[in-house]
Amino acid sequence: MDKGLHFTICVVTTVLLLRESSQAGEENDPEVLAAPKSAFGLESRGAAEGLPTLTVTTILEDPYVMVRAAELEGYCMDLLAALAGMLRFQYRVKVVGDGQYGAAAAGGNWSGMIGEILRREADLAVAPLTVTSAREEVVSFTTPFLQTGIGILLRKDVASQDMSFFHFLSPFSKETWTALLFAYLLTCFCLFLVARLSPCEWNEPKNEENHFTFLNSLWFGAGALALQGATPRPQALSVRVVAVVWWLFTLALLAAYIANFTALLSSGSEQLPIQTFEDLVKQRNLEFGTLEGSSTFYYFKNSKNPIHQMIYEYMEKRREHVLVKTYQEAVQRVMDSNYAFIGESISQDLAAARHCNLIRAPEVIGARGFGIATTQASPWTKPLSIAVLKLRESGDLDYLRNKWWESSCLRQGRERWGPLGPPALGGLFLTLGIGLALGLLAALAELSSSSRRAAAHAKKSCCSVFTEEICTRLRIKGTARQSQETSGKANA
């Protein structure tokens, strides 16, 4: 009896030791990494709580999945943790062995993450995996968690061209330049009018010529635009109010022009000679290619568009030279050589945000989405799709997008600055208008005060003297002559 009990204890102890050794080996497996905490504060649940454990395959690509401090993190890892918290499952993450997304070989076998799903080596594939008809025939996909397309990634210096002859007008829109012209003419006319109305600009208007003629007013306004002093010098308070407001207006306007023009020169995005895929085919300075075996390559292969067929034929003939193995290799090649990379636009946006000398061409084709791949007839497909929709409706997917696609440089010159329109400078024009009105009111107040003194001295009506002064300063000769004749008869 004692021997039997002793033997049973030894067997149980041996089994437990072997199980612990197996678990330790799995933890030390370099292809299986622990998942970090989610951005939503969720953690993967342990098997002690009786939750199912799913094996998840993925691929290392910034910012979807990255290795930092011996852990995986990124957009897909945060998404996976959020889904695990909603659907209550445990997961083990492994990096795909061949580093491929998934393409069908000649014998019908699939490589990459799709192949691992088909071979039951993984239950899910959570990665920037494009949903295509060929992949949908062998695996199932959830609702896309990211929308993307096919774009062209370029280096700014090789994509730039000579600027237009009138590029110096680009900082402001046409409406702004038109408003500036009207503001300049209106201000100069106000200077001319206020100077003629103000008695401080000429003490004897009948004998002394006013220095602020309309041409001199135009010259004075132009001098302020160039930040240069110009004669004549204003003497009256009203004229000085108009002049000071115009100086402040031109100072702020020139600051906005210089800042916006500098941003346009540094961005160069509006001068890209390669705007479309047709432009890419027609040029001869840049080589172009895509990821080998990617959905982008097969998109051009299966497309009936003549331009797309020309792109496919070019890449097929130079397969060994223009096709790249990884996304990181593609970005580095764009930065180091005359090479244009054709790939997922959302990944190219990230590259342009991280590397300030890169830019994506405007045209995007082949709208598509990234989905989670599962085995066919998997019970997890529909629950995962519903969970993805809930994350989208709650704004969590937008939060993740903003978190992992945050720009690290001020490369968005054209998008941030662009041609400034009147709404952007509306307050500046309003301030100028208020200043002109104040200057005109000050001139009328000065003239009214002078007219009251003259009326008291000549024992005339203040209104008649005020009208006479205005007519004299504005050179309304008929009215002035009639006023003088009336005044002479009254004296007689």
Short mmCIF file of C-alpha atoms in Angstrom, two decimals:
data_model
loop_
_atom_site.label_atom_id
_atom_site.label_comp_id
_atom_site.label_asym_id
_atom_site.label_seq_id
_atom_site.Cartn_x
_atom_site.Cartn_y
_atom_site.Cartn_z
CA MET A 1 0.00 0.00 0.00
CA ASP A 2 2.80 2.38 0.96
CA LYS A 3 4.72 1.49 -2.19
CA GLY A 4 1.65 2.16 -4.37
CA LEU A 5 1.05 5.54 -2.74
CA HIS A 6 4.70 6.43 -3.09
CA PHE A 7 4.65 5.50 -6.80
CA THR A 8 1.50 7.58 -7.39
CA ILE A 9 3.08 10.64 -5.73
CA CYS A 10 6.20 10.28 -7.88
CA VAL A 11 4.13 10.07 -11.09
CA VAL A 12 2.08 13.17 -10.20
CA THR A 13 5.24 15.10 -9.30
CA THR A 14 6.91 14.16 -12.60
CA VAL A 15 3.86 15.24 -14.62
CA LEU A 16 3.73 18.60 -12.86
CA LEU A 17 7.44 19.21 -13.44
CA LEU A 18 7.11 18.38 -17.14
CA ARG A 19 4.11 20.75 -17.48
CA GLU A 20 5.98 23.63 -15.83
CA SER A 21 8.98 23.01 -18.09
CA SER A 22 6.73 23.11 -21.18
CA GLN A 23 5.12 26.38 -20.08
CA ALA A 24 8.53 27.91 -19.39
CA GLY A 25 9.66 26.91 -22.87
CA GLU A 26 6.65 28.62 -24.40
CA GLU A 27 7.36 31.79 -22.45
CA ASN A 28 10.93 31.84 -23.74
CA ASP A 29 9.87 31.30 -27.36
CA PRO A 30 11.07 34.37 -29.28
CA GLU A 31 8.10 34.17 -31.65
CA VAL A 32 5.56 34.40 -28.83
CA LEU A 33 5.60 37.73 -27.03
CA ALA A 34 3.46 39.00 -24.21
CA ALA A 35 0.88 41.55 -25.16
CA PRO A 36 1.05 44.92 -23.38
CA LYS A 37 -1.81 46.74 -21.81
CA SER A 38 -4.36 48.23 -24.14
CA ALA A 39 -4.87 51.92 -24.62
CA PHE A 40 -8.30 51.39 -23.11
CA GLY A 41 -6.95 50.00 -19.84
CA LEU A 42 -7.76 46.36 -20.63
CA GLU A 43 -5.50 43.38 -20.03
CA SER A 44 -5.65 39.89 -21.49
CA ARG A 45 -7.38 37.52 -19.08
CA GLY A 46 -5.63 34.46 -17.74
CA ALA A 47 -6.57 30.88 -18.28
CA ALA A 48 -7.31 30.62 -14.55
CA GLU A 49 -10.57 32.44 -15.19
CA GLY A 50 -11.62 29.81 -17.68
CA LEU A 51 -11.39 32.02 -20.78
CA PRO A 52 -10.58 30.55 -24.20
CA THR A 53 -7.05 31.12 -25.52
CA LEU A 54 -6.56 32.19 -29.15
CA THR A 55 -3.31 32.16 -31.07
CA VAL A 56 -2.88 35.40 -33.01
CA THR A 57 -0.43 35.82 -35.88
CA THR A 58 0.80 39.24 -36.91
CA ILE A 59 3.61 40.98 -38.78
CA LEU A 60 6.07 43.60 -37.58
CA GLU A 61 5.18 46.89 -39.22
CA ASP A 62 5.27 50.36 -37.74
CA PRO A 63 2.92 51.53 -36.22
CA TYR A 64 0.69 48.44 -36.30
CA VAL A 65 2.99 46.06 -34.42
CA MET A 66 6.40 46.97 -33.00
CA VAL A 67 8.79 45.35 -30.52
CA ARG A 68 9.77 47.59 -27.63
CA ALA A 69 11.26 46.42 -24.35
CA ALA A 70 10.67 42.75 -25.31
CA GLU A 71 6.96 43.42 -25.77
CA LEU A 72 4.72 43.99 -28.74
CA GLU A 73 2.91 47.28 -29.00
CA GLY A 74 1.18 49.34 -31.64
CA TYR A 75 -2.19 49.98 -33.22
CA CYS A 76 -3.04 46.31 -33.74
CA MET A 77 -1.97 45.37 -30.23
CA ASP A 78 -4.22 48.03 -28.71
CA LEU A 79 -7.04 46.88 -30.97
CA LEU A 80 -6.51 43.25 -30.00
CA ALA A 81 -6.49 44.06 -26.29
CA ALA A 82 -9.72 46.03 -26.66
CA LEU A 83 -11.40 43.17 -28.53
CA ALA A 84 -10.22 40.65 -25.93
CA GLY A 85 -11.72 42.77 -23.18
CA MET A 86 -15.05 43.06 -25.00
CA LEU A 87 -15.34 39.39 -26.06
CA ARG A 88 -13.52 37.94 -23.02
CA PHE A 89 -10.81 35.76 -24.47
CA GLN A 90 -7.13 35.23 -23.80
CA TYR A 91 -4.61 35.47 -26.63
CA ARG A 92 -1.04 34.54 -27.50
CA VAL A 93 0.67 36.63 -30.19
CA LYS A 94 3.30 35.25 -32.58
CA VAL A 95 5.09 36.99 -35.42
CA VAL A 96 4.57 35.34 -38.80
CA GLY A 97 7.48 33.08 -39.62
CA ASP A 98 8.18 34.05 -43.24
CA GLY A 99 7.45 37.76 -42.77
CA GLN A 100 4.76 37.73 -45.50
CA TYR A 101 1.19 38.93 -45.52
CA GLY A 102 -0.18 36.08 -47.58
CA ALA A 103 -0.12 35.15 -51.26
CA ALA A 104 -1.05 32.03 -53.19
CA ALA A 105 1.85 30.01 -54.59
CA ALA A 106 1.79 28.02 -57.84
CA GLY A 107 0.80 24.81 -56.07
CA GLY A 108 -2.15 26.41 -54.32
CA ASN A 109 -0.39 26.80 -50.99
CA TRP A 110 -0.52 30.15 -49.23
CA SER A 111 2.35 31.94 -47.59
CA GLY A 112 2.42 34.42 -44.74
CA MET A 113 -0.33 34.96 -42.22
CA ILE A 114 -3.01 33.54 -44.54
CA GLY A 115 -1.03 30.30 -44.76
CA GLU A 116 -0.76 30.04 -40.98
CA ILE A 117 -4.51 30.50 -40.66
CA LEU A 118 -5.12 27.77 -43.23
CA ARG A 119 -2.68 25.39 -41.53
CA ARG A 120 -4.41 26.03 -38.18
CA GLU A 121 -1.19 27.42 -36.76
CA ALA A 122 -3.12 30.53 -35.71
CA ASP A 123 -6.75 31.31 -34.96
CA LEU A 124 -6.64 35.02 -35.90
CA ALA A 125 -4.48 37.31 -38.00
CA VAL A 126 -4.55 40.85 -36.57
CA ALA A 127 -2.38 42.98 -38.81
CA PRO A 128 -2.59 45.49 -41.68
CA LEU A 129 -4.00 42.68 -43.80
CA THR A 130 -5.95 43.86 -46.84
CA VAL A 131 -9.30 42.22 -47.57
CA THR A 132 -9.20 40.82 -51.12
CA SER A 133 -11.41 38.43 -53.05
CA ALA A 134 -8.65 35.82 -53.36
CA ARG A 135 -8.04 35.80 -49.62
CA GLU A 136 -11.76 35.85 -48.87
CA GLU A 137 -12.10 32.55 -50.77
CA VAL A 138 -9.85 30.69 -48.33
CA VAL A 139 -10.33 32.58 -45.03
CA SER A 140 -12.98 34.79 -43.46
CA PHE A 141 -12.57 38.49 -42.70
CA THR A 142 -14.25 40.71 -40.17
CA THR A 143 -15.54 44.21 -40.83
CA PRO A 144 -12.52 46.39 -41.78
CA PHE A 145 -11.08 48.32 -38.88
CA LEU A 146 -9.11 50.72 -41.13
CA GLN A 147 -9.91 52.13 -44.57
CA THR A 148 -7.10 52.76 -47.01
CA GLY A 149 -6.17 52.77 -50.70
CA ILE A 150 -3.16 52.64 -53.01
CA GLY A 151 -0.92 55.71 -53.17
CA ILE A 152 2.53 56.83 -54.31
CA LEU A 153 5.25 57.67 -51.80
CA LEU A 154 7.93 60.07 -53.06
CA ARG A 155 10.91 61.99 -51.81
CA LYS A 156 10.32 65.74 -51.93
CA ASP A 157 13.54 66.76 -53.64
CA VAL A 158 13.17 64.28 -56.51
CA ALA A 159 9.47 65.05 -56.86
CA SER A 160 9.81 68.83 -56.95
CA GLN A 161 9.88 70.96 -60.04
CA ASP A 162 10.50 74.60 -60.91
CA MET A 163 7.98 76.91 -59.32
CA SER A 164 5.61 78.97 -61.39
CA PHE A 165 6.53 82.50 -62.45
CA PHE A 166 3.91 83.96 -60.12
CA HIS A 167 4.62 81.66 -57.18
CA PHE A 168 5.15 84.72 -54.98
CA LEU A 169 1.37 85.25 -55.08
CA SER A 170 0.64 81.81 -53.60
CA PRO A 171 0.61 82.76 -49.88
CA PHE A 172 -2.69 84.64 -50.33
CA SER A 173 -5.80 83.62 -52.22
CA LYS A 174 -7.19 85.67 -55.09
CA GLU A 175 -9.91 87.01 -52.81
CA THR A 176 -7.32 88.18 -50.30
CA TRP A 177 -5.27 89.99 -52.95
CA THR A 178 -8.45 91.68 -54.23
CA ALA A 179 -9.43 92.73 -50.72
CA LEU A 180 -5.92 94.05 -50.11
CA LEU A 181 -6.10 96.20 -53.25
CA PHE A 182 -9.43 97.70 -52.20
CA ALA A 183 -8.12 98.27 -48.67
CA TYR A 184 -5.08 100.10 -50.04
CA LEU A 185 -7.14 102.37 -52.32
CA LEU A 186 -9.71 103.04 -49.60
CA THR A 187 -7.03 103.91 -47.05
CA CYS A 188 -5.26 106.27 -49.44
CA PHE A 189 -8.55 107.98 -50.26
CA CYS A 190 -9.29 108.34 -46.53
CA LEU A 191 -5.84 109.88 -46.02
CA PHE A 192 -6.54 112.34 -48.80
CA LEU A 193 -10.03 113.16 -47.48
CA VAL A 194 -9.07 113.45 -43.80
CA ALA A 195 -6.03 115.61 -44.62
CA ARG A 196 -8.19 118.03 -46.60
CA LEU A 197 -10.86 118.17 -43.92
CA SER A 198 -8.49 118.64 -40.98
CA PRO A 199 -7.57 122.31 -40.37
CA CYS A 200 -4.28 121.19 -38.81
CA GLU A 201 -2.95 120.03 -42.19
CA TRP A 202 -3.29 123.54 -43.64
CA ASN A 203 -3.96 126.71 -41.78
CA GLU A 204 -5.01 128.76 -44.79
CA PRO A 205 -6.68 126.48 -47.30
CA LYS A 206 -7.44 129.35 -49.66
CA ASN A 207 -3.78 130.32 -50.06
CA GLU A 208 -1.73 127.23 -49.09
CA GLU A 209 -1.74 123.94 -51.05
CA ASN A 210 -2.34 120.78 -49.00
CA HIS A 211 0.58 118.32 -49.16
CA PHE A 212 -1.68 115.25 -49.04
CA THR A 213 -2.80 115.18 -52.62
CA PHE A 214 -4.26 111.91 -53.85
CA LEU A 215 -0.98 110.92 -55.55
CA ASN A 216 0.98 111.73 -52.40
CA SER A 217 -1.51 109.66 -50.40
CA LEU A 218 -0.96 106.71 -52.74
CA TRP A 219 2.79 107.07 -52.30
CA PHE A 220 2.43 107.27 -48.51
CA GLY A 221 0.35 104.06 -48.45
CA ALA A 222 2.81 102.23 -50.70
CA GLY A 223 5.70 103.25 -48.46
CA ALA A 224 3.95 101.73 -45.47
CA LEU A 225 3.47 98.44 -47.39
CA ALA A 226 7.24 98.30 -47.89
CA LEU A 227 7.88 99.23 -44.23
CA GLN A 228 9.53 102.44 -45.41
CA GLY A 229 8.72 105.99 -44.36
CA ALA A 230 7.34 108.22 -47.09
CA THR A 231 6.55 111.90 -47.27
CA PRO A 232 4.47 113.92 -46.61
CA ARG A 233 4.52 113.65 -42.83
CA PRO A 234 1.08 113.76 -41.18
CA GLN A 235 0.58 116.58 -38.69
CA ALA A 236 -3.09 116.41 -37.73
CA LEU A 237 -4.25 113.89 -35.14
CA SER A 238 -6.89 112.52 -37.47
CA VAL A 239 -4.38 111.88 -40.26
CA ARG A 240 -2.00 110.25 -37.79
CA VAL A 241 -4.78 107.91 -36.59
CA VAL A 242 -5.36 106.71 -40.16
CA ALA A 243 -1.60 106.39 -40.76
CA VAL A 244 -1.00 104.39 -37.55
CA VAL A 245 -3.86 101.99 -38.30
CA TRP A 246 -2.53 101.46 -41.82
CA TRP A 247 0.98 100.83 -40.48
CA LEU A 248 -0.33 98.21 -38.02
CA PHE A 249 -2.38 96.61 -40.80
CA THR A 250 0.60 96.35 -43.16
CA LEU A 251 2.86 95.03 -40.38
CA ALA A 252 0.48 92.16 -39.54
CA LEU A 253 -0.17 91.49 -43.23
CA LEU A 254 3.53 91.27 -44.08
CA ALA A 255 4.13 88.94 -41.12
CA ALA A 256 1.37 86.61 -42.37
CA TYR A 257 2.72 86.76 -45.93
CA ILE A 258 6.31 85.97 -44.94
CA ALA A 259 5.30 83.09 -42.65
CA ASN A 260 2.99 81.55 -45.21
CA PHE A 261 5.43 81.99 -48.08
CA THR A 262 8.20 80.33 -46.06
CA ALA A 263 5.93 77.36 -45.31
CA LEU A 264 5.01 77.01 -48.98
CA LEU A 265 8.65 77.03 -50.02
CA SER A 266 9.55 74.37 -47.47
CA SER A 267 6.62 72.07 -48.27
CA GLY A 268 6.71 72.10 -52.07
CA SER A 269 3.62 69.84 -52.11
CA GLU A 270 1.68 72.01 -54.54
CA GLN A 271 4.43 71.70 -57.17
CA LEU A 272 4.58 67.93 -57.41
CA PRO A 273 4.96 66.91 -61.06
CA ILE A 274 3.70 63.42 -60.13
CA GLN A 275 0.10 63.90 -59.10
CA THR A 276 -1.40 60.70 -60.53
CA PHE A 277 -0.37 57.18 -61.54
CA GLU A 278 -0.46 58.31 -65.17
CA ASP A 279 2.20 60.92 -64.36
CA LEU A 280 4.27 58.18 -62.74
CA VAL A 281 4.15 56.04 -65.89
CA LYS A 282 5.04 58.93 -68.21
CA GLN A 283 8.14 60.07 -66.33
CA ARG A 284 11.57 58.46 -66.74
CA ASN A 285 13.50 59.76 -63.73
CA LEU A 286 12.06 57.52 -61.02
CA GLU A 287 11.84 53.78 -60.67
CA PHE A 288 8.74 52.47 -58.95
CA GLY A 289 7.61 49.25 -57.35
CA THR A 290 5.68 47.71 -54.49
CA LEU A 291 5.86 44.89 -51.94
CA GLU A 292 6.49 41.48 -53.44
CA GLY A 293 3.43 39.24 -53.18
CA SER A 294 1.28 42.01 -51.72
CA SER A 295 -2.34 42.74 -52.55
CA THR A 296 -1.18 45.94 -54.24
CA PHE A 297 0.86 43.94 -56.75
CA TYR A 298 -2.09 41.70 -57.58
CA TYR A 299 -4.39 44.71 -57.84
CA PHE A 300 -2.37 46.01 -60.78
CA LYS A 301 -2.05 42.50 -62.20
CA ASN A 302 -5.81 41.98 -62.29
CA SER A 303 -6.81 45.52 -63.26
CA LYS A 304 -8.14 46.19 -66.77
CA ASN A 305 -7.12 49.85 -66.67
CA PRO A 306 -4.43 50.48 -69.35
CA ILE A 307 -2.39 52.66 -67.00
CA HIS A 308 -2.51 50.00 -64.29
CA GLN A 309 -1.49 47.33 -66.80
CA MET A 310 1.52 49.41 -67.81
CA ILE A 311 2.53 49.67 -64.13
CA TYR A 312 2.18 45.91 -63.67
CA GLU A 313 4.20 45.13 -66.80
CA TYR A 314 6.95 47.50 -65.65
CA MET A 315 7.13 45.85 -62.21
CA GLU A 316 6.94 42.33 -63.62
CA LYS A 317 9.80 42.88 -66.08
CA ARG A 318 12.00 44.39 -63.35
CA ARG A 319 10.74 42.20 -60.54
CA GLU A 320 14.15 41.53 -59.02
CA HIS A 321 15.06 45.20 -59.01
CA VAL A 322 11.90 47.17 -58.16
CA LEU A 323 9.96 44.85 -55.83
CA VAL A 324 10.87 45.07 -52.14
CA LYS A 325 10.55 42.52 -49.35
CA THR A 326 9.39 44.70 -46.46
CA TYR A 327 7.72 48.05 -45.90
CA GLN A 328 10.77 49.36 -44.01
CA GLU A 329 12.97 48.50 -46.99
CA ALA A 330 10.61 50.39 -49.28
CA VAL A 331 10.67 53.56 -47.17
CA GLN A 332 14.45 53.45 -46.86
CA ARG A 333 14.83 53.00 -50.61
CA VAL A 334 12.60 56.00 -51.31
CA MET A 335 14.76 58.09 -48.99
CA ASP A 336 18.08 56.89 -50.44
CA SER A 337 17.44 56.67 -54.20
CA ASN A 338 15.25 57.82 -57.08
CA TYR A 339 12.49 55.38 -56.23
CA ALA A 340 8.72 55.76 -55.84
CA PHE A 341 6.92 53.25 -53.65
CA ILE A 342 3.39 52.14 -54.51
CA GLY A 343 1.55 50.87 -51.46
CA GLU A 344 -1.11 51.41 -48.83
CA SER A 345 -1.88 55.12 -48.56
CA ILE A 346 -2.46 54.98 -44.81
CA SER A 347 1.02 53.52 -44.26
CA GLN A 348 2.48 56.14 -46.57
CA ASP A 349 0.83 58.87 -44.51
CA LEU A 350 2.66 57.53 -41.50
CA ALA A 351 5.98 57.52 -43.37
CA ALA A 352 5.42 61.12 -44.46
CA ALA A 353 4.60 62.07 -40.86
CA ARG A 354 7.75 60.41 -39.51
CA HIS A 355 10.14 61.47 -42.29
CA CYS A 356 9.84 65.15 -43.21
CA ASN A 357 11.49 64.73 -46.62
CA LEU A 358 8.80 62.30 -47.84
CA ILE A 359 5.41 63.10 -49.30
CA ARG A 360 2.48 61.17 -50.71
CA ALA A 361 1.07 62.06 -54.13
CA PRO A 362 -2.56 63.28 -54.08
CA GLU A 363 -4.19 60.46 -56.07
CA VAL A 364 -5.40 57.38 -54.19
CA ILE A 365 -6.96 54.43 -56.03
CA GLY A 366 -8.42 51.06 -55.10
CA ALA A 367 -10.30 51.85 -51.90
CA ARG A 368 -9.93 48.90 -49.54
CA GLY A 369 -9.85 47.99 -45.87
CA PHE A 370 -7.78 46.14 -43.29
CA GLY A 371 -9.65 43.27 -41.63
CA ILE A 372 -9.03 40.53 -39.07
CA ALA A 373 -8.62 37.13 -40.75
CA THR A 374 -10.08 33.98 -39.21
CA THR A 375 -10.57 30.42 -40.34
CA GLN A 376 -13.66 29.78 -42.43
CA ALA A 377 -16.75 29.04 -40.37
CA SER A 378 -14.95 30.33 -37.28
CA PRO A 379 -17.32 31.20 -34.41
CA TRP A 380 -15.25 34.33 -33.73
CA THR A 381 -15.81 36.08 -37.07
CA LYS A 382 -19.20 37.65 -36.40
CA PRO A 383 -18.53 38.63 -32.74
CA LEU A 384 -15.27 40.26 -33.82
CA SER A 385 -17.06 42.19 -36.59
CA ILE A 386 -19.67 43.46 -34.16
CA ALA A 387 -16.96 44.46 -31.67
CA VAL A 388 -15.08 46.37 -34.37
CA LEU A 389 -18.27 48.24 -35.28
CA LYS A 390 -18.84 49.13 -31.63
CA LEU A 391 -15.28 50.48 -31.34
CA ARG A 392 -15.84 52.57 -34.46
CA GLU A 393 -19.17 53.93 -33.21
CA SER A 394 -17.66 54.85 -29.84
CA GLY A 395 -14.76 56.69 -31.45
CA ASP A 396 -12.09 54.35 -30.09
CA LEU A 397 -10.77 53.52 -33.57
CA ASP A 398 -10.37 57.23 -34.30
CA TYR A 399 -8.53 57.61 -31.01
CA LEU A 400 -6.11 54.84 -31.97
CA ARG A 401 -5.58 56.38 -35.40
CA ASN A 402 -4.70 59.76 -33.91
CA LYS A 403 -2.48 58.14 -31.30
CA TRP A 404 -0.28 56.09 -33.61
CA TRP A 405 -0.28 58.40 -36.65
CA GLU A 406 0.79 61.52 -34.80
CA SER A 407 3.20 63.59 -36.89
CA SER A 408 6.70 64.21 -35.56
CA CYS A 409 7.56 67.09 -37.89
CA LEU A 410 6.01 70.18 -39.42
CA ARG A 411 5.98 68.75 -42.90
CA GLN A 412 2.35 69.69 -43.62
CA GLY A 413 3.21 73.08 -45.01
CA ARG A 414 0.59 73.14 -47.70
CA GLU A 415 -2.14 71.62 -45.55
CA ARG A 416 -1.52 73.75 -42.48
CA TRP A 417 -0.86 77.06 -44.15
CA GLY A 418 -2.19 77.13 -47.70
CA PRO A 419 -3.39 80.32 -49.38
CA LEU A 420 -4.84 82.57 -46.69
CA GLY A 421 -8.36 83.66 -47.53
CA PRO A 422 -10.34 86.68 -46.29
CA PRO A 423 -11.88 84.80 -43.32
CA ALA A 424 -8.39 84.17 -41.91
CA LEU A 425 -7.59 87.89 -42.09
CA GLY A 426 -11.10 89.19 -41.41
CA GLY A 427 -10.19 90.69 -38.05
CA LEU A 428 -7.27 92.54 -39.62
CA PHE A 429 -9.48 94.13 -42.27
CA LEU A 430 -12.11 94.98 -39.66
CA THR A 431 -9.50 96.74 -37.53
CA LEU A 432 -8.41 98.75 -40.55
CA GLY A 433 -12.01 99.78 -41.26
CA ILE A 434 -12.57 100.89 -37.66
CA GLY A 435 -9.34 102.88 -37.73
CA LEU A 436 -10.33 104.66 -40.94
CA ALA A 437 -13.71 105.55 -39.45
CA LEU A 438 -12.05 106.93 -36.31
CA GLY A 439 -9.67 109.01 -38.39
CA LEU A 440 -12.55 110.46 -40.41
CA LEU A 441 -14.50 111.28 -37.25
CA ALA A 442 -11.44 112.93 -35.72
CA ALA A 443 -10.99 115.07 -38.84
CA LEU A 444 -14.63 116.18 -38.71
CA ALA A 445 -14.25 116.97 -35.00
CA GLU A 446 -11.17 119.08 -35.69
CA LEU A 447 -12.91 120.90 -38.51
CA SER A 448 -16.03 121.44 -36.38
CA SER A 449 -13.97 122.92 -33.56
CA SER A 450 -12.18 125.25 -35.98
CA SER A 451 -15.48 126.25 -37.56
CA ARG A 452 -17.00 127.15 -34.19
CA ARG A 453 -14.09 129.43 -33.40
CA ALA A 454 -14.29 131.06 -36.83
CA ALA A 455 -18.06 131.49 -36.55
CA ALA A 456 -17.73 133.13 -33.15
CA HIS A 457 -15.06 135.48 -34.46
CA ALA A 458 -17.00 136.40 -37.64
CA LYS A 459 -20.38 136.29 -35.88
CA LYS A 460 -21.78 133.81 -38.39
CA SER A 461 -23.74 130.60 -38.19
CA CYS A 462 -21.57 127.63 -37.20
CA CYS A 463 -23.25 125.43 -39.82
CA SER A 464 -22.61 127.90 -42.62
CA VAL A 465 -18.96 128.27 -41.67
CA PHE A 466 -18.60 124.48 -41.37
CA THR A 467 -20.16 123.99 -44.83
CA GLU A 468 -17.96 126.71 -46.28
CA GLU A 469 -14.84 125.12 -44.83
CA ILE A 470 -15.73 121.70 -46.23
CA CYS A 471 -16.44 123.14 -49.70
CA THR A 472 -13.21 125.09 -49.67
CA ARG A 473 -11.09 122.09 -48.64
CA LEU A 474 -12.77 119.77 -51.11
CA ARG A 475 -12.46 122.39 -53.87
CA ILE A 476 -16.21 122.59 -54.49
CA LYS A 477 -15.85 125.94 -56.22
CA GLY A 478 -19.49 126.60 -57.17
CA THR A 479 -20.79 126.05 -53.67
CA ALA A 480 -17.90 127.97 -52.18
CA ARG A 481 -18.43 130.92 -54.51
CA GLN A 482 -22.14 131.02 -53.70
CA SER A 483 -21.36 130.94 -50.01
CA GLN A 484 -18.86 133.77 -50.39
CA GLU A 485 -21.37 135.90 -52.36
CA THR A 486 -24.02 135.33 -49.68
CA SER A 487 -21.51 136.29 -47.01
CA GLY A 488 -20.59 139.50 -48.92
CA LYS A 489 -24.20 140.58 -49.25
CA ALA A 490 -24.75 140.03 -45.57
CA ASN A 491 -21.75 142.22 -44.74
CA ALA A 492 -22.97 144.93 -47.11
#
